[in-house]
Short mmCIF file of C-alpha atoms in Angstrom, two decimals:
data_model
loop_
_atom_site.label_atom_id
_atom_site.label_comp_id
_atom_site.label_asym_id
_atom_site.label_seq_id
_atom_site.Cartn_x
_atom_site.Cartn_y
_atom_site.Cartn_z
CA MET A 1 -1.89 14.36 -0.83
CA LYS A 2 -3.07 17.92 -0.38
CA TYR A 3 -3.41 19.35 3.11
CA ARG A 4 -6.20 21.74 3.72
CA PHE A 5 -6.04 23.92 6.81
CA SER A 6 -9.18 24.92 8.57
CA THR A 7 -9.96 28.64 8.58
CA PRO A 8 -9.01 29.20 12.26
CA PHE A 9 -5.66 27.46 11.74
CA LYS A 10 -4.79 29.64 8.74
CA TYR A 11 -5.55 32.75 10.80
CA LYS A 12 -3.07 31.68 13.45
CA PHE A 13 -0.24 32.03 10.95
CA MET A 14 -1.54 35.44 9.91
CA LEU A 15 -2.00 36.69 13.48
CA VAL A 16 1.61 36.15 14.56
CA PRO A 17 3.22 38.80 12.30
CA MET A 18 0.20 41.07 12.76
CA LEU A 19 0.62 40.88 16.54
CA PHE A 20 4.28 41.92 16.34
CA PHE A 21 3.32 44.77 13.99
CA ILE A 22 0.62 46.04 16.36
CA LEU A 23 2.91 45.81 19.39
CA GLY A 24 5.61 47.74 17.55
CA CYS A 25 3.22 50.47 16.49
CA SER A 26 1.70 50.79 19.94
CA GLU A 27 5.05 51.34 21.68
CA LYS A 28 4.46 54.53 23.62
CA GLN A 29 6.68 57.53 23.03
CA PRO A 30 8.14 59.05 26.21
CA ASP A 31 6.02 61.88 27.56
CA ALA A 32 7.77 65.26 27.90
CA GLN A 33 5.69 66.22 30.93
CA GLN A 34 6.52 62.98 32.75
CA ILE A 35 10.23 63.42 31.98
CA VAL A 36 10.19 66.92 33.46
CA ASP A 37 8.16 65.82 36.50
CA GLU A 38 10.67 63.04 37.24
CA ALA A 39 13.57 65.48 36.95
CA ILE A 40 11.95 68.01 39.28
CA ALA A 41 11.34 65.26 41.85
CA VAL A 42 14.99 64.17 41.71
CA HIS A 43 16.34 67.74 41.90
CA GLY A 44 14.27 68.84 44.89
CA GLY A 45 10.56 68.29 44.34
CA GLU A 46 8.42 69.73 47.12
CA LYS A 47 11.47 71.39 48.70
CA TYR A 48 11.34 74.07 46.00
CA LYS A 49 7.84 75.24 46.94
CA LYS A 50 8.63 76.52 50.43
CA SER A 51 12.25 77.54 50.65
CA VAL A 52 14.71 80.38 51.05
CA VAL A 53 17.76 79.88 48.82
CA SER A 54 20.82 82.14 48.89
CA PHE A 55 24.03 81.99 46.88
CA ARG A 56 26.80 84.12 45.47
CA LEU A 57 27.44 84.38 41.73
CA ARG A 58 30.62 86.27 40.91
CA ASP A 59 30.42 89.56 42.86
CA ARG A 60 26.69 89.50 43.58
CA GLN A 61 24.65 87.94 46.37
CA TYR A 62 21.26 86.44 45.49
CA ARG A 63 18.33 85.34 47.60
CA ALA A 64 15.20 83.53 46.37
CA LEU A 65 12.22 83.06 48.67
CA ARG A 66 9.28 80.97 47.47
CA ASP A 67 6.08 80.21 49.33
CA GLY A 68 3.80 78.48 46.85
CA ASP A 69 3.03 81.03 44.13
CA ALA A 70 4.44 83.93 46.15
CA PHE A 71 8.08 84.83 45.52
CA VAL A 72 10.66 87.42 46.50
CA TYR A 73 13.96 87.42 44.58
CA SER A 74 16.77 89.81 45.44
CA ARG A 75 20.37 90.62 44.59
CA THR A 76 22.84 92.79 46.42
CA PHE A 77 26.12 94.21 45.15
CA THR A 78 28.48 97.16 45.38
CA ASP A 79 28.56 99.38 42.29
CA SER A 80 31.53 101.22 40.78
CA THR A 81 31.01 104.19 43.14
CA GLY A 82 31.12 102.01 46.24
CA ALA A 83 27.36 102.29 46.85
CA ARG A 84 25.39 99.27 48.07
CA VAL A 85 22.68 98.35 45.55
CA HIS A 86 19.77 96.14 46.57
CA ASP A 87 17.28 94.96 43.91
CA VAL A 88 14.04 93.18 44.84
CA LEU A 89 11.71 91.41 42.40
CA GLN A 90 8.43 90.02 43.72
CA ASN A 91 4.86 89.34 42.61
CA SER A 92 3.94 93.00 43.04
CA GLY A 93 6.83 94.33 40.96
CA PHE A 94 10.42 95.60 41.14
CA ARG A 95 12.16 98.10 43.38
CA ARG A 96 15.76 99.26 43.85
CA SER A 97 17.42 100.83 46.86
CA ILE A 98 20.87 102.39 47.03
CA ASN A 99 22.49 102.61 50.46
CA ASP A 100 19.12 101.60 51.96
CA THR A 101 17.22 104.42 50.23
CA THR A 102 14.57 103.50 47.65
CA VAL A 103 15.23 105.17 44.30
CA ALA A 104 13.05 105.76 41.25
CA VAL A 105 13.88 103.52 38.28
CA PRO A 106 12.64 104.20 34.70
CA GLU A 107 10.30 101.53 33.33
CA ASP A 108 12.76 100.25 30.73
CA LYS A 109 15.43 99.85 33.41
CA GLN A 110 12.95 98.08 35.69
CA LYS A 111 12.29 95.53 32.96
CA ALA A 112 16.00 95.02 32.34
CA TYR A 113 16.89 94.64 36.02
CA SER A 114 13.90 92.37 36.65
CA ALA A 115 14.86 90.12 33.74
CA SER A 116 18.46 89.96 34.97
CA VAL A 117 17.52 88.96 38.52
CA ASN A 118 14.92 86.47 37.31
CA ALA A 119 17.31 84.83 34.83
CA VAL A 120 19.95 84.09 37.47
CA VAL A 121 17.41 82.57 39.87
CA TYR A 122 15.78 80.66 36.99
CA PHE A 123 19.00 78.94 35.95
CA ALA A 124 20.11 78.32 39.53
CA GLN A 125 16.92 76.40 40.34
CA LEU A 126 16.29 74.50 37.14
CA PRO A 127 14.43 72.29 36.37
CA TYR A 128 11.80 73.54 38.85
CA TYR A 129 10.51 76.34 36.61
CA LEU A 130 9.80 74.00 33.69
CA ASN A 131 6.28 73.51 35.05
CA ASP A 132 5.38 77.20 34.95
CA ALA A 133 2.01 77.89 33.30
CA ALA A 134 3.54 79.55 30.20
CA VAL A 135 5.91 76.63 29.46
CA GLN A 136 5.25 74.45 26.40
CA LYS A 137 7.10 71.11 26.24
CA LYS A 138 7.86 68.86 23.28
CA TYR A 139 9.68 65.52 23.26
CA LEU A 140 12.50 65.49 20.68
CA GLY A 141 13.78 61.93 21.03
CA GLU A 142 16.62 59.92 22.51
CA THR A 143 20.36 60.51 22.25
CA THR A 144 23.65 59.48 23.82
CA ILE A 145 26.23 61.83 25.34
CA ALA A 146 29.51 60.51 26.74
CA GLY A 147 28.08 57.00 26.49
CA GLU A 148 25.06 57.85 28.65
CA PRO A 149 21.39 57.68 27.52
CA TYR A 150 19.32 60.87 27.45
CA ASN A 151 15.84 62.10 26.59
CA LYS A 152 15.72 65.41 24.77
CA VAL A 153 12.92 67.91 25.53
CA GLU A 154 12.28 71.28 23.86
CA VAL A 155 10.76 74.14 25.85
CA THR A 156 9.09 77.22 24.38
CA PHE A 157 6.88 79.84 26.02
CA GLN A 158 3.48 81.35 25.49
CA GLN A 159 3.62 85.12 25.10
CA GLU A 160 1.18 85.65 27.97
CA GLY A 161 3.05 84.90 31.16
CA GLY A 162 6.27 84.07 29.31
CA GLY A 163 8.12 87.18 30.46
CA GLU A 164 10.42 89.41 28.44
CA GLY A 165 12.19 86.41 26.91
CA TYR A 166 9.08 84.54 25.78
CA GLU A 167 10.63 84.06 22.31
CA ASP A 168 13.64 82.20 23.73
CA VAL A 169 13.86 78.48 23.03
CA TYR A 170 15.45 75.84 25.27
CA VAL A 171 16.43 72.21 24.82
CA TYR A 172 17.13 70.03 27.87
CA TRP A 173 18.86 66.67 28.12
CA PHE A 174 17.54 64.46 30.95
CA HIS A 175 19.34 61.24 31.92
CA GLN A 176 17.03 58.32 31.20
CA LYS A 177 17.93 56.42 34.39
CA ARG A 178 18.99 59.05 36.93
CA HIS A 179 16.42 61.62 35.65
CA THR A 180 18.90 64.43 36.23
CA MET A 181 19.13 67.48 33.97
CA ASP A 182 22.75 67.25 32.81
CA TYR A 183 22.83 69.49 29.71
CA LEU A 184 20.84 72.34 28.24
CA ALA A 185 20.96 74.64 25.23
CA TYR A 186 19.10 77.89 24.64
CA SER A 187 18.72 80.61 22.04
CA PHE A 188 18.04 84.26 22.86
CA LYS A 189 17.24 87.45 20.96
CA GLU A 190 18.55 90.05 23.41
CA ASN A 191 21.82 91.89 22.66
CA GLY A 192 21.92 90.75 19.07
CA GLY A 193 20.84 87.18 19.79
CA GLY A 194 22.76 83.94 19.94
CA SER A 195 22.77 80.53 21.57
CA ARG A 196 24.61 78.63 24.29
CA PHE A 197 25.13 75.05 25.43
CA ARG A 198 25.71 74.23 29.10
CA LYS A 199 27.14 71.15 30.76
CA ALA A 200 26.26 70.61 34.43
CA VAL A 201 29.22 70.01 36.75
CA ASN A 202 29.86 69.88 40.50
CA ALA A 203 26.36 68.65 41.34
CA ARG A 204 25.66 68.67 45.09
CA GLU A 205 22.68 68.58 47.40
CA VAL A 206 22.02 71.39 49.86
CA GLY A 207 18.95 71.29 52.08
CA GLY A 208 17.35 68.62 49.91
CA ILE A 209 17.79 70.58 46.65
CA ARG A 210 20.26 69.66 43.92
CA PHE A 211 22.50 72.54 42.77
CA GLN A 212 24.80 72.45 39.75
CA ASP A 213 27.51 74.64 38.27
CA TYR A 214 27.83 74.89 34.49
CA LEU A 215 30.44 75.04 31.78
CA ASN A 216 29.14 77.44 29.14
CA TYR A 217 29.82 76.73 25.45
CA THR A 218 29.03 78.33 22.12
CA SER A 219 29.51 77.53 18.46
CA LYS A 220 31.39 79.73 16.00
CA THR A 221 29.06 78.55 13.23
CA PRO A 222 25.23 78.54 13.31
CA ILE A 223 23.81 75.34 14.75
CA LYS A 224 20.34 74.08 15.61
CA LEU A 225 19.70 73.86 19.34
CA GLU A 226 18.74 70.18 19.15
CA GLU A 227 22.05 69.42 17.38
CA TYR A 228 24.25 70.87 20.14
CA ASP A 229 24.71 67.44 21.72
CA LYS A 230 26.30 66.10 18.52
CA ALA A 231 28.54 69.17 18.19
CA PHE A 232 29.61 68.79 21.83
CA GLU A 233 30.42 65.10 21.31
CA ALA A 234 32.43 66.00 18.23
CA GLY A 235 34.46 68.61 20.13
CA LYS A 236 33.21 71.46 17.92
CA LEU A 237 32.13 73.83 20.71
CA GLU A 238 34.15 76.56 22.37
CA GLN A 239 33.93 77.09 26.15
CA VAL A 240 33.30 80.76 26.88
CA SER A 241 32.68 80.87 30.64
CA GLU A 242 31.86 79.06 33.86
CA ILE A 243 28.78 79.60 36.02
CA ASN A 244 29.69 78.72 39.61
CA LEU A 245 27.27 79.11 42.50
CA GLU A 246 29.13 79.77 45.76
CA GLU A 247 28.08 79.87 49.41
CA VAL A 248 24.82 78.05 48.65
CA LYS A 249 22.40 77.89 51.59
CA VAL A 250 18.83 76.60 51.85
CA GLY A 251 16.37 77.45 54.59
CA GLU A 252 12.79 76.33 55.15
CA ILE A 253 9.66 78.45 55.50
CA ASN A 254 7.62 77.34 58.46
CA PRO A 255 3.90 76.76 57.78
#
């Protein structure tokens, strides 16, 4: 005896595999912007927007004041002659004073000093600056480091508003569950160019903001930024320095 299925019954058998196929194809890829937003929230969120942060890095004292879009970054140190140097970078530009007297600084030096001050503050308060207007984000996929799950995000910069280092490229590793920024790699063109990989250590919260020190690594052979996690896991990187923030303090700006 031959069995003849009705048309609707035949379609039921066809719909089952089709349904699984559609569900698989519609699985949403993680969004780079959402990953960054979650990390910023975990690291400090709104605390970043109105704060006065100070810290010491090696022999220099830094201070970063932010009030919305307004900022004043400064560093103070003693030079080789024993003079007290005070650099200030703010929305209106850069100025330097030596022993409390403002001095003229050539334009090329202003750019160099400004970039130096900005870079230290930038790294100290990551991932907050990853939502700057010039930042371009791209999701690179999932990976595992030290048995922990991470999302990998690439950051590049538009030339307009991207600063002196707009051609630099960064890759960040965000923990999938804790949403913390635990590793980063970056390439740069200044001083002959190169790249670095950093591992966050000694994470602590001060005034509601998460601060981290870093172990700084490099590779003796050329390596793609997005492959630094694999090289680190394989023990192929060489540690070249430590970046330790000391005497960290956070104050609030009253409305």
